Each structure stands twice: as C-alpha cells, then as structure tokens.
Coordinates of N, CA and C in Angstrom, one line a residue:
T1 N 0.8 -1.2 0.0 CA 0.0 0.0 0.0 C 0.9 1.3 0.0
N2 N 0.3 2.3 -0.4 CA 1.0 3.6 -0.5 C 0.7 4.3 0.8
K3 N 1.7 4.3 1.7 CA 1.5 5.0 3.0 C 1.3 6.5 2.9
A4 N 1.9 7.1 2.0 CA 1.7 8.6 1.8 C 0.2 8.9 1.4
A5 N -0.3 8.1 0.5 CA -1.7 8.3 0.1 C -2.7 8.0 1.2
T6 N -2.4 7.0 2.0 CA -3.2 6.7 3.2 C -3.2 7.8 4.2
S7 N -1.9 8.3 4.5 CA -1.8 9.4 5.4 C -2.5 10.7 4.9
S8 N -2.4 10.9 3.6 CA -3.0 12.1 3.0 C -4.5 12.0 3.2
A9 N -5.1 10.8 2.9 CA -6.5 10.7 3.1 C -7.0 10.9 4.5
T10 N -6.2 10.4 5.4 CA -6.5 10.5 6.9 C -6.5 12.0 7.3
S11 N -5.5 12.7 6.8 CA -5.4 14.1 7.2 C -6.5 14.9 6.6
T12 N -6.9 14.6 5.4 CA -8.0 15.3 4.7 C -9.3 15.0 5.5
T13 N -9.5 13.8 5.9 CA -10.7 13.5 6.7 C -10.7 14.2 8.0
Q14 N -9.6 14.3 8.7 CA -9.5 15.0 10.0 C -9.8 16.5 9.7
S15 N -9.3 17.1 8.6 CA -9.5 18.5 8.4 C -11.0 18.7 8.2
A16 N -11.7 17.8 7.5 CA -13.1 18.0 7.2 C -13.9 17.9 8.6
L17 N -13.4 17.1 9.5 CA -14.1 17.0 10.8 C -13.9 18.2 11.6
A18 N -12.8 18.9 11.4 CA -12.5 20.1 12.2 C -13.3 21.3 11.6
A19 N -13.9 21.2 10.4 CA -14.6 22.3 9.8 C -15.9 22.6 10.6
P20 N -16.5 23.7 10.5 CA -17.8 24.0 11.2 C -18.8 23.0 10.7
R21 N -19.7 22.6 11.7 CA -20.7 21.6 11.4 C -22.0 22.3 11.0
T22 N -22.2 22.4 9.7 CA -23.4 23.1 9.2 C -24.2 22.1 8.3
D23 N -23.6 21.1 7.8 CA -24.3 20.2 6.9 C -24.6 18.9 7.5
A24 N -23.6 18.1 7.8 CA -23.8 16.8 8.3 C -24.1 16.7 9.8
V25 N -24.8 15.7 10.1 CA -25.1 15.5 11.6 C -23.9 14.8 12.2
T26 N -23.5 15.3 13.4 CA -22.4 14.8 14.1 C -22.8 13.9 15.2
P27 N -22.1 12.8 15.4 CA -22.4 11.9 16.5 C -22.2 12.7 17.9
A28 N -22.9 12.2 18.9 CA -22.9 12.8 20.2 C -21.5 12.6 20.8
P29 N -21.0 13.5 21.6 CA -19.8 13.3 22.4 C -20.1 12.2 23.5
V30 N -19.1 11.4 23.8 CA -19.3 10.4 24.9 C -18.3 10.7 26.0
P31 N -18.7 10.9 27.2 CA -20.1 11.1 27.6 C -20.5 12.5 27.2
P32 N -21.8 12.7 27.1 CA -22.3 14.1 26.8 C -22.0 15.1 27.9
P33 N -21.7 16.3 27.6 CA -21.5 17.3 28.6 C -22.8 17.5 29.4
A34 N -22.7 17.8 30.6 CA -23.9 17.9 31.4 C -23.7 18.9 32.6
T35 N -24.8 19.4 33.1 CA -24.7 20.3 34.2 C -25.4 19.6 35.4
T36 N -25.4 20.2 36.5 CA -26.0 19.6 37.7 C -27.4 20.2 37.9
G37 N -27.8 21.1 37.0 CA -29.2 21.7 37.1 C -29.5 22.5 35.9
V38 N -30.7 23.1 35.9 CA -31.2 23.9 34.8 C -30.7 25.3 34.9
L39 N -30.7 26.0 33.8 CA -30.4 27.4 33.8 C -31.4 28.1 34.8
P40 N -30.9 29.2 35.4 CA -31.8 29.9 36.3 C -32.9 30.6 35.5
T41 N -34.1 30.7 36.1 CA -35.1 31.5 35.5 C -34.8 33.0 35.6
R42 N -34.8 33.7 34.5 CA -34.4 35.1 34.6 C -35.1 35.9 33.4
E43 N -34.8 37.2 33.4 CA -35.3 38.0 32.3 C -34.5 37.6 31.1
V44 N -35.2 37.4 29.9 CA -34.5 36.9 28.7 C -34.7 37.9 27.6
S45 N -33.7 38.2 26.9 CA -33.8 39.0 25.6 C -33.0 38.3 24.6
L46 N -33.6 38.1 23.4 CA -32.9 37.5 22.2 C -32.3 38.6 21.3
T47 N -31.2 38.2 20.7 CA -30.6 39.1 19.8 C -29.9 38.3 18.7
I48 N -29.4 39.0 17.7 CA -28.7 38.4 16.5 C -27.2 38.7 16.7
D49 N -26.4 37.6 16.4 CA -25.0 37.8 16.4 C -24.4 37.1 15.1
D50 N -23.4 37.8 14.5 CA -22.8 37.3 13.3 C -21.6 36.4 13.8
R51 N -21.8 35.1 13.5 CA -20.8 34.1 13.9 C -19.9 33.6 12.7
G52 N -19.6 34.5 11.8 CA -18.7 34.2 10.7 C -19.3 33.0 9.9
D53 N -18.6 31.9 9.9 CA -19.0 30.8 9.1 C -20.4 30.2 9.3
L54 N -21.0 30.5 10.5 CA -22.4 30.1 10.8 C -23.4 31.2 10.3
G55 N -22.9 32.4 10.0 CA -23.7 33.5 9.7 C -24.4 34.1 10.9
E56 N -25.5 34.8 10.6 CA -26.2 35.5 11.7 C -27.1 34.5 12.4
I57 N -26.9 34.4 13.7 CA -27.7 33.4 14.5 C -28.3 34.1 15.7
V58 N -29.4 33.4 16.2 CA -30.1 33.9 17.4 C -29.2 33.5 18.6
V59 N -29.0 34.5 19.5 CA -28.3 34.2 20.8 C -29.1 34.9 21.9
D60 N -28.7 34.5 23.1 CA -29.4 35.2 24.3 C -28.6 36.5 24.6
S61 N -29.1 37.2 25.6 CA -28.4 38.5 25.9 C -27.0 38.4 26.4
T62 N -26.6 37.2 26.8 CA -25.2 37.0 27.2 C -24.3 36.5 26.1
G63 N -24.9 36.4 24.9 CA -24.1 36.0 23.7 C -24.0 34.5 23.5
H64 N -24.7 33.7 24.3 CA -24.7 32.3 24.1 C -25.6 31.8 22.9
A65 N -25.0 30.9 22.1 CA -25.8 30.4 21.0 C -27.0 29.6 21.5
L66 N -28.1 29.7 20.8 CA -29.4 29.1 21.1 C -29.7 28.0 20.1
Y67 N -30.2 26.9 20.5 CA -30.4 25.7 19.7 C -31.9 25.3 19.6
A68 N -32.2 24.7 18.4 CA -33.5 24.0 18.2 C -33.3 22.5 18.2
F69 N -34.2 21.8 18.7 CA -34.2 20.3 18.8 C -35.2 19.8 17.7
S70 N -34.7 19.0 16.8 CA -35.6 18.5 15.7 C -36.8 17.6 16.2
A71 N -36.7 17.1 17.4 CA -37.8 16.3 17.9 C -38.9 17.1 18.5
D72 N -38.7 18.4 18.8 CA -39.7 19.3 19.3 C -40.7 19.6 18.3
Q73 N -41.9 19.8 18.7 CA -43.0 20.3 17.9 C -43.2 21.8 18.2
P74 N -43.8 22.6 17.3 CA -44.0 24.0 17.6 C -44.6 24.2 19.0
D75 N -44.0 25.0 19.8 CA -44.4 25.4 21.2 C -44.6 24.2 22.1
E76 N -43.9 23.1 21.8 CA -44.0 21.9 22.6 C -42.6 21.3 22.8
P77 N -41.9 21.7 23.9 CA -40.5 21.2 24.2 C -40.7 19.7 24.6
T78 N -39.7 18.9 24.1 CA -39.7 17.5 24.5 C -38.4 17.0 25.1
C79 N -37.5 17.9 25.4 CA -36.2 17.6 26.0 C -36.3 17.8 27.6
Y80 N -36.3 16.6 28.3 CA -36.5 16.6 29.7 C -35.4 15.7 30.3
D81 N -35.3 15.7 31.6 CA -34.4 14.8 32.4 C -33.0 14.9 31.9
A82 N -32.3 13.7 31.5 CA -30.9 13.7 31.1 C -30.7 14.7 29.9
C83 N -31.7 14.7 29.0 CA -31.6 15.6 27.8 C -31.4 17.1 28.3
A84 N -32.3 17.5 29.3 CA -32.3 18.8 29.8 C -31.0 19.1 30.6
D85 N -30.3 18.1 31.1 CA -29.0 18.3 31.8 C -27.9 18.7 30.8
T86 N -28.1 18.3 29.5 CA -27.1 18.6 28.5 C -27.6 19.8 27.6
W87 N -28.8 19.8 27.3 CA -29.4 20.9 26.5 C -30.4 21.7 27.4
L88 N -29.8 22.8 28.0 CA -30.5 23.5 29.0 C -31.6 24.4 28.4
P89 N -32.9 24.1 28.9 CA -34.0 25.0 28.4 C -33.7 26.4 28.8
L90 N -34.0 27.3 27.8 CA -33.9 28.7 28.1 C -35.2 29.2 28.8
L91 N -35.1 29.4 30.1 CA -36.3 29.7 31.0 C -36.4 31.2 31.3
A92 N -37.6 31.7 31.2 CA -37.8 33.2 31.4 C -38.7 33.4 32.6
S93 N -38.3 34.4 33.4 CA -39.1 34.8 34.6 C -40.3 35.7 34.2
G94 N -40.3 36.3 33.1 CA -41.4 37.2 32.6 C -41.5 37.0 31.1
A95 N -42.1 38.0 30.5 CA -42.2 38.0 29.0 C -40.8 38.2 28.4
P96 N -40.4 37.2 27.6 CA -39.1 37.4 26.9 C -39.2 38.5 25.9
A97 N -38.0 39.1 25.6 CA -37.9 40.3 24.7 C -37.0 40.0 23.5
G98 N -37.0 40.9 22.6 CA -36.0 40.8 21.5 C -35.5 42.2 21.2
T99 N -34.3 42.2 20.5 CA -33.6 43.4 20.2 C -33.6 43.5 18.7
I100 N -32.8 44.4 18.1 CA -32.7 44.7 16.7 C -32.4 43.4 16.0
G101 N -33.2 43.1 14.9 CA -33.0 41.9 14.1 C -33.9 40.8 14.5
I102 N -34.5 40.8 15.7 CA -35.4 39.8 16.2 C -36.8 40.3 15.9
D103 N -37.7 39.3 15.4 CA -39.1 39.6 15.2 C -39.7 39.5 16.6
V104 N -39.9 40.7 17.3 CA -40.3 40.7 18.7 C -41.6 40.0 18.9
A105 N -42.5 40.1 17.9 CA -43.9 39.5 18.0 C -43.8 38.0 18.0
S106 N -42.6 37.4 17.6 CA -42.5 36.0 17.6 C -41.7 35.4 18.8
V107 N -41.4 36.2 19.8 CA -40.7 35.8 21.0 C -41.8 35.6 22.1
H108 N -41.9 34.3 22.5 CA -42.8 33.9 23.5 C -42.2 33.0 24.5
S109 N -43.0 32.5 25.4 CA -42.6 31.4 26.3 C -43.8 30.4 26.4
V110 N -43.5 29.1 26.7 CA -44.5 28.1 26.8 C -44.2 27.3 28.1
P111 N -45.2 26.9 28.8 CA -45.0 26.1 30.0 C -44.3 24.8 29.8
R112 N -43.4 24.4 30.7 CA -42.8 23.0 30.6 C -43.5 22.1 31.6
S113 N -43.5 20.9 31.3 CA -44.2 19.9 32.2 C -43.4 19.7 33.5
D114 N -42.1 20.1 33.5 CA -41.3 20.0 34.7 C -41.2 21.3 35.5
G115 N -41.9 22.3 35.0 CA -42.0 23.6 35.7 C -41.2 24.7 34.9
G116 N -41.6 25.9 35.1 CA -40.9 27.0 34.4 C -41.5 27.3 33.0
N117 N -41.2 28.4 32.4 CA -41.6 28.8 31.1 C -40.4 28.9 30.2
Q118 N -40.5 28.1 29.1 CA -39.3 28.0 28.2 C -39.6 29.0 27.0
V119 N -38.5 29.7 26.7 CA -38.6 30.7 25.6 C -38.7 30.0 24.3
T120 N -39.5 30.6 23.4 CA -39.6 30.1 22.0 C -39.4 31.3 21.1
Y121 N -38.9 31.0 19.9 CA -38.8 32.0 18.8 C -39.4 31.4 17.6
K122 N -40.5 32.0 17.1 CA -41.3 31.6 16.0 C -41.8 30.1 16.2
G123 N -42.1 29.9 17.5 CA -42.7 28.6 17.9 C -41.6 27.5 18.2
T124 N -40.4 27.8 18.1 CA -39.3 26.8 18.3 C -38.8 27.0 19.8
P125 N -38.9 25.9 20.6 CA -38.4 26.0 22.0 C -36.8 26.2 21.9
L126 N -36.3 27.0 22.7 CA -34.9 27.3 22.7 C -34.1 26.7 23.8
Y127 N -32.9 26.3 23.5 CA -32.0 25.6 24.5 C -30.6 26.2 24.4
R128 N -29.8 26.1 25.5 CA -28.4 26.3 25.4 C -27.7 24.9 25.6
Y129 N -26.5 24.8 25.1 CA -25.7 23.5 25.1 C -24.7 23.6 26.2
A130 N -24.7 22.6 27.1 CA -23.7 22.5 28.2 C -22.3 22.4 27.7
G131 N -22.1 22.0 26.5 CA -20.8 21.8 25.9 C -20.2 23.1 25.3
D132 N -21.0 24.2 25.3 CA -20.5 25.5 24.8 C -19.7 26.1 26.0
T133 N -18.4 26.3 25.7 CA -17.5 26.7 26.8 C -17.4 28.2 26.9
G134 N -18.2 29.0 26.2 CA -18.2 30.4 26.3 C -19.3 31.0 25.4
D135 N -19.3 32.3 25.4 CA -20.3 33.0 24.7 C -20.1 33.2 23.2
R136 N -19.0 32.7 22.6 CA -18.8 32.9 21.2 C -18.6 31.5 20.5
V137 N -19.1 30.5 21.1 CA -18.9 29.2 20.5 C -20.3 28.5 20.3
A138 N -20.3 27.6 19.4 CA -21.5 26.8 19.1 C -21.2 25.4 18.8
N139 N -20.6 24.7 19.9 CA -20.2 23.4 19.8 C -21.3 22.4 19.5
G140 N -22.5 22.8 19.8 CA -23.7 21.9 19.7 C -24.2 21.8 18.3
Q141 N -23.7 22.7 17.4 CA -24.3 22.7 16.0 C -24.1 21.4 15.3
G142 N -25.2 20.8 14.9 CA -25.2 19.6 14.1 C -25.1 18.3 14.9
L143 N -25.1 18.4 16.2 CA -25.0 17.1 17.0 C -26.3 16.3 16.9
D144 N -26.2 15.0 17.0 CA -27.3 14.1 17.0 C -27.3 13.4 18.4
M145 N -28.3 13.9 19.2 CA -28.3 13.5 20.6 C -29.8 13.4 21.1
F146 N -30.1 12.4 22.0 CA -31.4 12.3 22.6 C -32.5 12.2 21.6
G147 N -32.3 11.5 20.5 CA -33.3 11.2 19.6 C -33.6 12.3 18.6
G148 N -32.7 13.2 18.4 CA -32.9 14.2 17.4 C -31.6 15.0 17.1
E149 N -31.7 15.9 16.2 CA -30.6 16.8 15.8 C -30.8 18.1 16.4
W150 N -29.6 18.8 16.7 CA -29.6 20.1 17.3 C -28.9 21.1 16.4
H151 N -29.5 22.2 16.2 CA -29.0 23.2 15.3 C -29.2 24.6 15.9
V152 N -28.3 25.5 15.6 CA -28.5 26.9 16.0 C -29.6 27.5 15.1
L153 N -30.2 28.6 15.5 CA -31.2 29.2 14.7 C -30.7 30.3 13.9
R154 N -31.0 30.3 12.6 CA -30.6 31.4 11.8 C -31.4 32.7 12.1
K155 N -31.0 33.8 11.6 CA -31.7 35.1 11.9 C -33.2 35.0 11.6
D156 N -33.6 34.2 10.5 CA -35.0 34.1 10.2 C -35.8 33.1 11.1
G157 N -35.1 32.6 12.1 CA -35.8 31.7 13.1 C -35.8 30.2 12.7
R158 N -35.2 29.9 11.5 CA -35.2 28.5 11.1 C -33.8 27.9 11.5
P159 N -33.9 26.6 11.9 CA -32.6 25.9 12.2 C -31.6 25.9 11.1
L160 N -30.3 26.0 11.4 CA -29.3 26.0 10.4 C -28.9 24.5 10.2
A161 N -29.5 23.9 9.2 CA -29.3 22.4 9.0 C -28.4 22.2 7.8

C-alpha cells in the first residue's frame, strides 16, 4: 500500500471533521457534557450575532448560542431529564424580549411539564448547550443526541441544518 496516500486521506478526513458543522449530523460526544441543574429563570432577551461561518444566528443577551431540537413540535418542548441536563432549556421569569434583528412579536414562552416557562422563537423552543464553553462558541451545532438533531437558529428563526 501507499503509506503517503493513506496518510493524506486521513489528514483530509481530519480536516473535514474540524470544519464547522453546518451540513452533516455529528455523533454525540461520549459522555455528553452535562450540568447539575437547569439554567436559572431570569429575564430573557434574544438578539442576533454574526458568527462568521455560521452566519447571523439567534443568541441570548449573554451572547450564548441558542439551539433548536428536531424532535420538538412548535411550542412543545420534548427535552427533559438527562436531555435537559445537556441541553438547558432557556427559561424566562417574565415575558421574553427581542432586540434589533429579532421579530419581537415571535418571541414567547411556553410552560414546561417540569416547571418554568421556556422561551420560544417563531414557535421553536430554545436551548443552550452545556458543551459550549463560552459566549462565542456553538459546539452543539449539528449534534445528534437524545433522539434528534440540534442546530443553531438562523436570523430568520429556522434551524441551520
């Protein structure tokens, strides 16, 4: 066999894996990142942030990327228990708001069966990912976990698939 060709193919594959996940679904990390609790209920405001290769996406007021779960139905979150330890529901203490670039009339909250009101945008329940290590990362983009795919929301409110 040609070791150089094999090595080249391997490095090409590794480079492709390091690229931003916008097209292909990515397997879940093992073990999945988790927290010991849910995000605190607080005042929530949505905004738009330009994330370069991901484009303009919906983030919370702290700059954290927000995600949609493909298994959710409009205004019906389905991520609970272990799922909600990894994908933290965005909970609001009052009426959520939006800033420039957000369709304010499309920002709402819906009750969760485990308590609290989860923020939605254009009917999509919103989550933060426990594996995002800061306010400028979107490590959860394209992951396949807990029976569905996870994607950041584009400026128009649709998941970036």
